[in-house]
């Protein structure tokens, strides 16, 4: 668990724009930041998604800014928590809180899915399934701050 910075201070949830090779900008990436020494690091469970997105951007030679919270459902839930000012919860309770918030989002997406299904909108259904899958796998693992 990466609860504390190498300087000994606790780290809090924050968001930041990451720029790779001066070309690819990924905005609103959730990070853990130390208030004391300005060191920050990517959240382990998000890291591979950022890496995958960057690889996709490179493949498509898509320069410019991509908003991570609009393509990553977990980041989107984290951003809601952040905006509501609840990121300062104790880290020990944060994981449980995050899982609850993810479950709320899953229920919302399931409602949307039903709606899309009744409307017979296959593209929309597919998009919702994709968003659901990412959250479901996270909720199953329940490991926000660990890499496995
Ligand atoms: Zn520090």
CSV table of N, CA and C and ligand atoms in Angstrom, one decimal:
chain,number,residue,atom,x,y,z
A,1,UNK,N,0.8,-1.2,0.0
A,1,UNK,CA,0.0,0.0,0.0
A,1,UNK,C,0.9,1.3,0.0
A,2,UNK,N,0.5,2.2,-0.8
A,2,UNK,CA,1.2,3.4,-0.9
A,2,UNK,C,0.5,4.6,-0.2
A,3,UNK,N,0.4,4.4,1.1
A,3,UNK,CA,-0.4,5.4,1.9
A,3,UNK,C,0.4,6.6,2.2
A,4,UNK,N,1.7,6.4,2.4
A,4,UNK,CA,2.5,7.5,2.8
A,4,UNK,C,3.6,7.8,1.8
A,5,UNK,N,3.9,9.0,1.7
A,5,UNK,CA,5.0,9.5,0.9
A,5,UNK,C,6.3,9.0,1.4
A,6,UNK,N,7.4,9.0,0.6
A,6,UNK,CA,8.7,8.7,1.0
A,6,UNK,C,9.2,9.7,2.1
A,7,UNK,N,8.6,10.9,2.2
A,7,UNK,CA,9.0,11.8,3.2
A,7,UNK,C,8.3,11.6,4.5
A,8,UNK,N,7.3,10.7,4.5
A,8,UNK,CA,6.7,10.4,5.8
A,8,UNK,C,5.3,11.0,5.9
A,9,UNK,N,5.0,12.0,5.1
A,9,UNK,CA,3.7,12.6,5.1
A,9,UNK,C,2.6,11.7,4.4
A,10,UNK,N,1.4,11.9,4.8
A,10,UNK,CA,0.3,11.1,4.1
A,10,UNK,C,0.0,11.8,2.7
A,11,UNK,N,-0.5,10.9,1.8
A,11,UNK,CA,-0.8,11.4,0.5
A,11,UNK,C,-2.3,11.5,0.3
A,12,UNK,N,-2.7,12.5,-0.5
A,12,UNK,CA,-4.1,12.6,-0.8
A,12,UNK,C,-4.4,12.5,-2.3
A,13,UNK,N,-5.7,12.2,-2.5
A,13,UNK,CA,-6.1,12.1,-3.9
A,13,UNK,C,-6.2,13.4,-4.6
A,14,UNK,N,-5.6,13.5,-5.8
A,14,UNK,CA,-5.7,14.7,-6.6
A,14,UNK,C,-5.7,14.3,-8.1
A,15,UNK,N,-5.9,15.3,-8.9
A,15,UNK,CA,-5.9,15.1,-10.3
A,15,UNK,C,-5.0,16.0,-11.1
A,16,UNK,N,-4.4,15.5,-12.1
A,16,UNK,CA,-3.3,16.2,-12.8
A,16,UNK,C,-3.3,15.9,-14.3
A,17,UNK,N,-2.8,16.8,-15.1
A,17,UNK,CA,-2.7,16.5,-16.5
A,17,UNK,C,-1.2,16.0,-16.7
A,18,UNK,N,-1.2,14.8,-17.4
A,18,UNK,CA,0.1,14.2,-17.6
A,18,UNK,C,0.4,14.4,-19.1
A,19,UNK,N,1.7,14.8,-19.4
A,19,UNK,CA,2.1,15.1,-20.8
A,19,UNK,C,3.2,14.1,-21.1
A,20,UNK,N,3.0,13.3,-22.2
A,20,UNK,CA,4.0,12.4,-22.6
A,20,UNK,C,4.7,12.8,-23.9
A,21,UNK,N,6.0,12.8,-23.9
A,21,UNK,CA,6.8,13.1,-25.1
A,21,UNK,C,6.4,14.5,-25.7
A,22,UNK,N,5.9,15.4,-24.9
A,22,UNK,CA,5.5,16.7,-25.3
A,22,UNK,C,4.4,16.7,-26.4
A,23,UNK,N,3.7,15.6,-26.5
A,23,UNK,CA,2.7,15.5,-27.6
A,23,UNK,C,1.3,15.0,-27.0
A,24,UNK,N,1.4,14.0,-26.2
A,24,UNK,CA,0.1,13.4,-25.7
A,24,UNK,C,-0.2,13.9,-24.4
A,25,UNK,N,-1.4,14.5,-24.3
A,25,UNK,CA,-1.8,15.1,-23.0
A,25,UNK,C,-3.0,14.3,-22.5
A,26,UNK,N,-2.9,13.7,-21.3
A,26,UNK,CA,-4.0,13.0,-20.7
A,26,UNK,C,-4.3,13.8,-19.4
A,27,UNK,N,-5.5,14.4,-19.5
A,27,UNK,CA,-6.0,15.3,-18.4
A,27,UNK,C,-6.8,14.6,-17.4
A,28,UNK,N,-6.9,15.1,-16.2
A,28,UNK,CA,-7.7,14.6,-15.1
A,28,UNK,C,-7.3,13.1,-14.7
A,29,UNK,N,-6.0,12.9,-14.6
A,29,UNK,CA,-5.6,11.5,-14.2
A,29,UNK,C,-5.5,11.6,-12.6
A,30,UNK,N,-6.2,10.6,-12.0
A,30,UNK,CA,-6.1,10.6,-10.6
A,30,UNK,C,-4.7,10.2,-10.1
A,31,UNK,N,-4.2,10.9,-9.1
A,31,UNK,CA,-2.9,10.6,-8.6
A,31,UNK,C,-3.0,10.7,-7.0
A,32,UNK,N,-1.9,10.2,-6.4
A,32,UNK,CA,-1.7,10.4,-5.0
A,32,UNK,C,-0.6,11.5,-4.8
A,33,UNK,N,-1.0,12.5,-4.1
A,33,UNK,CA,0.0,13.6,-4.0
A,33,UNK,C,0.3,13.9,-2.5
A,34,UNK,N,1.6,14.2,-2.3
A,34,UNK,CA,2.1,14.6,-1.0
A,34,UNK,C,2.0,16.1,-0.9
A,35,UNK,N,1.3,16.6,0.1
A,35,UNK,CA,1.2,18.1,0.3
A,35,UNK,C,2.5,18.7,0.7
A,36,UNK,N,3.3,17.9,1.2
A,36,UNK,CA,4.5,18.4,1.9
A,36,UNK,C,5.7,18.7,0.9
A,37,UNK,N,5.9,17.6,0.0
A,37,UNK,CA,7.1,17.7,-0.8
A,37,UNK,C,6.8,17.7,-2.3
A,38,UNK,N,5.5,17.8,-2.6
A,38,UNK,CA,5.0,17.9,-4.0
A,38,UNK,C,5.4,16.7,-4.8
A,39,UNK,N,5.8,15.6,-4.2
A,39,UNK,CA,5.9,14.3,-4.9
A,39,UNK,C,4.6,13.7,-5.2
A,40,UNK,N,4.4,13.1,-6.4
A,40,UNK,CA,3.2,12.5,-6.6
A,40,UNK,C,3.4,11.2,-7.4
A,41,UNK,N,2.4,10.3,-7.3
A,41,UNK,CA,2.5,9.1,-8.1
A,41,UNK,C,1.2,8.6,-8.6
A,42,UNK,N,1.2,7.9,-9.7
A,42,UNK,CA,-0.1,7.4,-10.2
A,42,UNK,C,-0.7,6.3,-9.3
A,43,UNK,N,-2.0,6.2,-9.2
A,43,UNK,CA,-2.6,5.2,-8.4
A,43,UNK,C,-2.4,3.9,-9.1
A,44,UNK,N,-1.9,2.9,-8.3
A,44,UNK,CA,-1.5,1.6,-9.0
A,44,UNK,C,-2.6,1.0,-9.8
A,45,UNK,N,-3.9,1.0,-9.3
A,45,UNK,CA,-4.9,0.3,-10.1
A,45,UNK,C,-5.3,1.1,-11.3
A,46,UNK,N,-4.8,2.3,-11.5
A,46,UNK,CA,-5.1,3.2,-12.6
A,46,UNK,C,-4.0,3.1,-13.7
A,47,UNK,N,-2.8,2.8,-13.1
A,47,UNK,CA,-1.6,3.0,-13.9
A,47,UNK,C,-1.6,2.2,-15.3
A,48,UNK,N,-2.1,1.0,-15.2
A,48,UNK,CA,-2.1,0.2,-16.5
A,48,UNK,C,-3.1,0.8,-17.5
A,49,UNK,N,-4.2,1.4,-17.0
A,49,UNK,CA,-5.1,2.0,-17.9
A,49,UNK,C,-4.5,3.2,-18.6
A,50,UNK,N,-3.7,4.0,-17.8
A,50,UNK,CA,-3.1,5.1,-18.4
A,50,UNK,C,-2.1,4.7,-19.5
A,51,UNK,N,-1.3,3.6,-19.1
A,51,UNK,CA,-0.3,3.1,-20.1
A,51,UNK,C,-1.0,2.6,-21.4
A,52,UNK,N,-2.2,1.9,-21.2
A,52,UNK,CA,-2.9,1.4,-22.3
A,52,UNK,C,-3.4,2.5,-23.2
A,53,UNK,N,-4.0,3.5,-22.6
A,53,UNK,CA,-4.5,4.7,-23.3
A,53,UNK,C,-3.4,5.4,-24.1
A,54,UNK,N,-2.3,5.5,-23.4
A,54,UNK,CA,-1.1,6.2,-24.1
A,54,UNK,C,-0.7,5.4,-25.4
A,55,UNK,N,-0.7,4.1,-25.2
A,55,UNK,CA,-0.3,3.2,-26.4
A,55,UNK,C,-1.3,3.4,-27.5
A,56,UNK,N,-2.6,3.5,-27.1
A,56,UNK,CA,-3.6,3.7,-28.2
A,56,UNK,C,-3.5,5.0,-28.9
A,57,UNK,N,-3.2,6.1,-28.1
A,57,UNK,CA,-3.0,7.4,-28.6
A,57,UNK,C,-1.8,7.4,-29.6
A,58,UNK,N,-0.8,6.7,-29.2
A,58,UNK,CA,0.4,6.7,-30.1
A,58,UNK,C,0.1,5.9,-31.4
A,59,UNK,N,-0.6,4.8,-31.2
A,59,UNK,CA,-1.0,4.0,-32.4
A,59,UNK,C,-1.8,4.8,-33.4
A,60,UNK,N,-2.7,5.6,-32.8
A,60,UNK,CA,-3.5,6.5,-33.7
A,60,UNK,C,-2.9,7.8,-34.0
A,61,UNK,N,-1.7,8.0,-33.6
A,61,UNK,CA,-1.0,9.3,-33.7
A,61,UNK,C,-1.9,10.4,-33.3
A,62,UNK,N,-2.6,10.2,-32.2
A,62,UNK,CA,-3.6,11.2,-31.8
A,62,UNK,C,-3.0,12.2,-30.8
A,63,UNK,N,-2.5,13.3,-31.3
A,63,UNK,CA,-1.9,14.3,-30.4
A,63,UNK,C,-3.0,15.1,-29.8
A,64,UNK,N,-2.6,15.8,-28.7
A,64,UNK,CA,-3.5,16.7,-28.0
A,64,UNK,C,-4.1,16.1,-26.8
A,65,UNK,N,-5.2,16.7,-26.3
A,65,UNK,CA,-5.6,16.4,-25.0
A,65,UNK,C,-6.8,15.4,-24.9
A,66,UNK,N,-6.6,14.4,-24.1
A,66,UNK,CA,-7.7,13.5,-23.8
A,66,UNK,C,-8.1,13.6,-22.4
A,67,UNK,N,-9.4,13.7,-22.1
A,67,UNK,CA,-9.8,13.8,-20.7
A,67,UNK,C,-10.0,12.3,-20.1
A,68,UNK,N,-9.1,12.0,-19.2
A,68,UNK,CA,-9.1,10.6,-18.7
A,68,UNK,C,-10.4,10.2,-18.1
A,69,UNK,N,-11.1,11.1,-17.3
A,69,UNK,CA,-12.3,10.7,-16.6
A,69,UNK,C,-13.4,10.5,-17.6
A,70,UNK,N,-13.3,10.9,-18.9
A,70,UNK,CA,-14.4,10.6,-19.8
A,70,UNK,C,-14.1,9.3,-20.5
A,71,UNK,N,-13.0,8.7,-20.4
A,71,UNK,CA,-12.7,7.4,-21.0
A,71,UNK,C,-12.5,6.3,-20.0
A,72,UNK,N,-12.4,6.6,-18.7
A,72,UNK,CA,-12.1,5.6,-17.6
A,72,UNK,C,-13.2,5.8,-16.5
A,73,UNK,N,-14.0,4.8,-16.4
A,73,UNK,CA,-15.1,4.8,-15.5
A,73,UNK,C,-14.7,5.0,-14.0
A,74,UNK,N,-13.6,4.2,-13.6
A,74,UNK,CA,-13.1,4.3,-12.2
A,74,UNK,C,-12.6,5.7,-11.9
A,75,UNK,N,-11.9,6.3,-12.9
A,75,UNK,CA,-11.4,7.7,-12.7
A,75,UNK,C,-12.6,8.7,-12.6
A,76,UNK,N,-13.6,8.4,-13.3
A,76,UNK,CA,-14.8,9.2,-13.3
A,76,UNK,C,-15.5,9.2,-11.9
A,77,UNK,N,-15.6,8.0,-11.3
A,77,UNK,CA,-16.1,7.8,-10.0
A,77,UNK,C,-15.2,8.6,-8.9
A,78,UNK,N,-13.9,8.4,-9.1
A,78,UNK,CA,-12.9,9.1,-8.2
A,78,UNK,C,-13.1,10.6,-8.3
A,79,UNK,N,-13.3,11.1,-9.5
A,79,UNK,CA,-13.4,12.5,-9.7
A,79,UNK,C,-14.7,13.1,-9.0
A,80,UNK,N,-15.8,12.3,-9.1
A,80,UNK,CA,-17.0,12.7,-8.3
A,80,UNK,C,-16.7,12.8,-6.9
A,81,UNK,N,-16.0,11.8,-6.3
A,81,UNK,CA,-15.6,11.9,-4.9
A,81,UNK,C,-14.7,13.1,-4.6
A,82,UNK,N,-13.8,13.3,-5.5
A,82,UNK,CA,-12.9,14.5,-5.3
A,82,UNK,C,-13.6,15.8,-5.3
A,83,UNK,N,-14.5,15.9,-6.3
A,83,UNK,CA,-15.3,17.2,-6.4
A,83,UNK,C,-16.2,17.4,-5.2
A,84,UNK,N,-16.7,16.3,-4.6
A,84,UNK,CA,-17.6,16.5,-3.5
A,84,UNK,C,-16.8,16.7,-2.2
A,85,UNK,N,-15.4,16.7,-2.3
A,85,UNK,CA,-14.6,17.0,-1.1
A,85,UNK,C,-14.4,15.9,-0.2
A,86,UNK,N,-14.7,14.7,-0.6
A,86,UNK,CA,-14.6,13.6,0.3
A,86,UNK,C,-13.3,12.7,0.2
A,87,UNK,N,-12.4,13.3,-0.5
A,87,UNK,CA,-11.1,12.6,-0.8
A,87,UNK,C,-10.3,12.6,0.5
A,88,UNK,N,-10.6,13.4,1.5
A,88,UNK,CA,-9.8,13.4,2.7
A,88,UNK,C,-10.1,12.4,3.7
A,89,UNK,N,-11.0,11.5,3.4
A,89,UNK,CA,-11.3,10.4,4.3
A,89,UNK,C,-10.0,9.6,4.6
A,90,UNK,N,-10.0,9.0,5.8
A,90,UNK,CA,-8.9,8.1,6.1
A,90,UNK,C,-8.7,7.1,5.0
A,91,UNK,N,-7.5,6.8,4.7
A,91,UNK,CA,-7.2,5.9,3.6
A,91,UNK,C,-7.8,4.5,3.9
A,92,UNK,N,-7.8,4.1,5.2
A,92,UNK,CA,-8.4,2.8,5.5
A,92,UNK,C,-9.9,2.7,5.2
A,93,UNK,N,-10.6,3.8,5.3
A,93,UNK,CA,-12.0,3.7,5.0
A,93,UNK,C,-12.3,4.1,3.5
A,94,UNK,N,-11.3,4.7,2.9
A,94,UNK,CA,-11.5,5.1,1.5
A,94,UNK,C,-11.8,4.0,0.5
A,95,UNK,N,-11.1,2.9,0.7
A,95,UNK,CA,-11.4,1.8,-0.2
A,95,UNK,C,-12.8,1.3,-0.2
A,96,UNK,N,-13.3,1.2,1.0
A,96,UNK,CA,-14.7,0.8,1.2
A,96,UNK,C,-15.7,1.8,0.6
A,97,UNK,N,-15.4,3.0,0.9
A,97,UNK,CA,-16.2,4.1,0.4
A,97,UNK,C,-16.2,4.1,-1.2
A,98,UNK,N,-15.0,3.9,-1.7
A,98,UNK,CA,-14.9,3.9,-3.2
A,98,UNK,C,-15.7,2.7,-3.8
A,99,UNK,N,-15.6,1.6,-3.1
A,99,UNK,CA,-16.4,0.4,-3.6
A,99,UNK,C,-17.9,0.7,-3.6
A,100,UNK,N,-18.3,1.4,-2.5
A,100,UNK,CA,-19.7,1.8,-2.4
A,100,UNK,C,-20.1,2.7,-3.6
A,101,UNK,N,-19.3,3.7,-3.8
A,101,UNK,CA,-19.5,4.6,-4.9
A,101,UNK,C,-19.6,3.9,-6.3
A,102,UNK,N,-18.7,2.9,-6.4
A,102,UNK,CA,-18.7,2.2,-7.7
A,102,UNK,C,-19.9,1.4,-7.8
A,103,UNK,N,-20.4,0.8,-6.7
A,103,UNK,CA,-21.6,0.0,-6.8
A,103,UNK,C,-22.8,0.9,-7.2
A,104,UNK,N,-22.8,2.1,-6.6
A,104,UNK,CA,-23.9,3.1,-7.0
A,104,UNK,C,-23.8,3.4,-8.5
A,105,UNK,N,-22.6,3.6,-9.0
A,105,UNK,CA,-22.5,3.9,-10.4
A,105,UNK,C,-22.9,2.7,-11.3
A,106,UNK,N,-22.6,1.5,-10.8
A,106,UNK,CA,-23.0,0.3,-11.5
A,106,UNK,C,-24.5,0.2,-11.6
A,107,UNK,N,-25.2,0.5,-10.5
A,107,UNK,CA,-26.6,0.5,-10.5
A,107,UNK,C,-27.2,1.5,-11.5
A,108,UNK,N,-26.6,2.7,-11.5
A,108,UNK,CA,-27.0,3.7,-12.5
A,108,UNK,C,-26.8,3.3,-13.9
A,109,UNK,N,-25.7,2.6,-14.2
A,109,UNK,CA,-25.4,2.2,-15.5
A,109,UNK,C,-26.3,1.0,-15.9
A,110,UNK,N,-26.7,0.2,-15.0
A,110,UNK,CA,-27.6,-0.9,-15.3
A,110,UNK,C,-29.0,-0.3,-15.6
A,111,UNK,N,-29.4,0.7,-14.9
A,111,UNK,CA,-30.7,1.4,-15.3
A,111,UNK,C,-30.6,2.0,-16.7
A,112,UNK,N,-29.5,2.6,-17.0
A,112,UNK,CA,-29.2,3.2,-18.3
A,112,UNK,C,-29.3,2.1,-19.4
A,113,UNK,N,-28.6,0.9,-19.0
A,113,UNK,CA,-28.6,-0.2,-20.0
A,113,UNK,C,-30.0,-0.7,-20.3
A,114,UNK,N,-30.8,-0.8,-19.3
A,114,UNK,CA,-32.2,-1.2,-19.5
A,114,UNK,C,-32.9,-0.2,-20.5
A,115,UNK,N,-32.6,1.1,-20.2
A,115,UNK,CA,-33.2,2.1,-21.0
A,115,UNK,C,-32.8,2.0,-22.5
A,116,UNK,N,-31.5,1.8,-22.7
A,116,UNK,CA,-30.9,1.7,-24.0
A,116,UNK,C,-31.4,0.4,-24.7
A,117,UNK,N,-31.6,-0.6,-23.9
A,117,UNK,CA,-32.1,-1.9,-24.5
A,117,UNK,C,-33.6,-1.7,-24.9
A,118,UNK,N,-34.4,-1.0,-24.1
A,118,UNK,CA,-35.8,-0.8,-24.5
A,118,UNK,C,-35.8,0.1,-25.8
A,119,UNK,N,-34.9,1.0,-25.9
A,119,UNK,CA,-34.8,1.9,-27.0
A,119,UNK,C,-34.2,1.2,-28.2
A,120,UNK,N,-33.7,0.0,-28.0
A,120,UNK,CA,-33.1,-0.8,-29.1
A,120,UNK,C,-31.8,-0.2,-29.7
A,121,UNK,N,-31.1,0.6,-28.8
A,121,UNK,CA,-29.9,1.3,-29.3
A,121,UNK,C,-28.7,0.4,-29.0
A,122,UNK,N,-28.3,-0.3,-30.0
A,122,UNK,CA,-27.2,-1.3,-29.8
A,122,UNK,C,-25.8,-0.6,-29.5
A,123,UNK,N,-25.5,0.5,-30.2
A,123,UNK,CA,-24.3,1.2,-29.9
A,123,UNK,C,-24.2,1.7,-28.5
A,124,UNK,N,-25.3,2.2,-28.0
A,124,UNK,CA,-25.4,2.7,-26.6
A,124,UNK,C,-25.2,1.6,-25.7
A,125,UNK,N,-25.9,0.4,-25.9
A,125,UNK,CA,-25.8,-0.7,-25.1
A,125,UNK,C,-24.3,-1.2,-25.0
A,126,UNK,N,-23.7,-1.2,-26.1
A,126,UNK,CA,-22.3,-1.6,-26.1
A,126,UNK,C,-21.4,-0.7,-25.3
A,127,UNK,N,-21.6,0.6,-25.4
A,127,UNK,CA,-20.8,1.6,-24.7
A,127,UNK,C,-21.0,1.4,-23.2
A,128,UNK,N,-22.3,1.2,-22.8
A,128,UNK,CA,-22.6,1.0,-21.4
A,128,UNK,C,-22.0,-0.3,-20.8
A,129,UNK,N,-22.0,-1.4,-21.6
A,129,UNK,CA,-21.4,-2.7,-21.2
A,129,UNK,C,-19.9,-2.5,-20.9
A,130,UNK,N,-19.3,-1.7,-21.8
A,130,UNK,CA,-17.8,-1.5,-21.7
A,130,UNK,C,-17.5,-0.7,-20.4
A,131,UNK,N,-18.4,0.3,-20.1
A,131,UNK,CA,-18.2,1.1,-18.9
A,131,UNK,C,-18.4,0.2,-17.6
A,132,UNK,N,-19.5,-0.7,-17.7
A,132,UNK,CA,-19.8,-1.6,-16.6
A,132,UNK,C,-18.7,-2.6,-16.3
A,133,UNK,N,-18.1,-3.1,-17.4
A,133,UNK,CA,-17.1,-4.2,-17.3
A,133,UNK,C,-15.9,-3.7,-16.5
A,134,UNK,N,-15.5,-2.4,-16.8
A,134,UNK,CA,-14.3,-1.9,-16.1
A,134,UNK,C,-14.6,-1.7,-14.6
A,135,UNK,N,-15.8,-1.2,-14.2
A,135,UNK,CA,-16.1,-1.1,-12.8
A,135,UNK,C,-16.3,-2.4,-12.1
A,136,UNK,N,-17.0,-3.3,-12.8
A,136,UNK,CA,-17.3,-4.6,-12.1
A,136,UNK,C,-16.0,-5.3,-11.8
A,137,UNK,N,-15.0,-5.3,-12.7
A,137,UNK,CA,-13.7,-6.0,-12.4
A,137,UNK,C,-13.0,-5.3,-11.2
A,138,UNK,N,-13.1,-4.0,-11.1
A,138,UNK,CA,-12.5,-3.3,-10.0
A,138,UNK,C,-13.2,-3.7,-8.7
A,139,UNK,N,-14.6,-3.7,-8.7
A,139,UNK,CA,-15.3,-4.0,-7.5
A,139,UNK,C,-15.0,-5.4,-7.0
A,140,UNK,N,-14.9,-6.3,-8.0
A,140,UNK,CA,-14.6,-7.7,-7.6
A,140,UNK,C,-13.2,-7.8,-6.9
A,141,UNK,N,-12.3,-7.0,-7.4
A,141,UNK,CA,-10.9,-7.1,-6.8
A,141,UNK,C,-10.8,-6.3,-5.5
A,142,UNK,N,-11.6,-5.2,-5.4
A,142,UNK,CA,-11.6,-4.3,-4.3
A,142,UNK,C,-10.2,-3.9,-3.8
A,143,UNK,N,-9.4,-3.7,-4.8
A,143,UNK,CA,-8.0,-3.2,-4.4
A,143,UNK,C,-7.7,-2.0,-5.1
A,144,UNK,N,-7.9,-0.9,-4.4
A,144,UNK,CA,-7.7,0.4,-5.0
A,144,UNK,C,-6.2,0.8,-5.0
A,145,UNK,N,-5.5,0.5,-3.9
A,145,UNK,CA,-4.1,1.0,-3.8
A,145,UNK,C,-3.1,-0.1,-4.0
A,146,UNK,N,-3.5,-1.2,-4.4
A,146,UNK,CA,-2.5,-2.3,-4.6
A,146,UNK,C,-2.5,-2.6,-6.1
A,147,UNK,N,-1.4,-3.2,-6.5
A,147,UNK,CA,-1.2,-3.4,-7.9
A,147,UNK,C,-1.8,-4.7,-8.4
A,148,UNK,N,-2.0,-5.7,-7.5
A,148,UNK,CA,-2.5,-7.0,-8.0
A,148,UNK,C,-4.0,-6.9,-8.1
B,1,LIG,ZN1,6.3,13.9,0.6
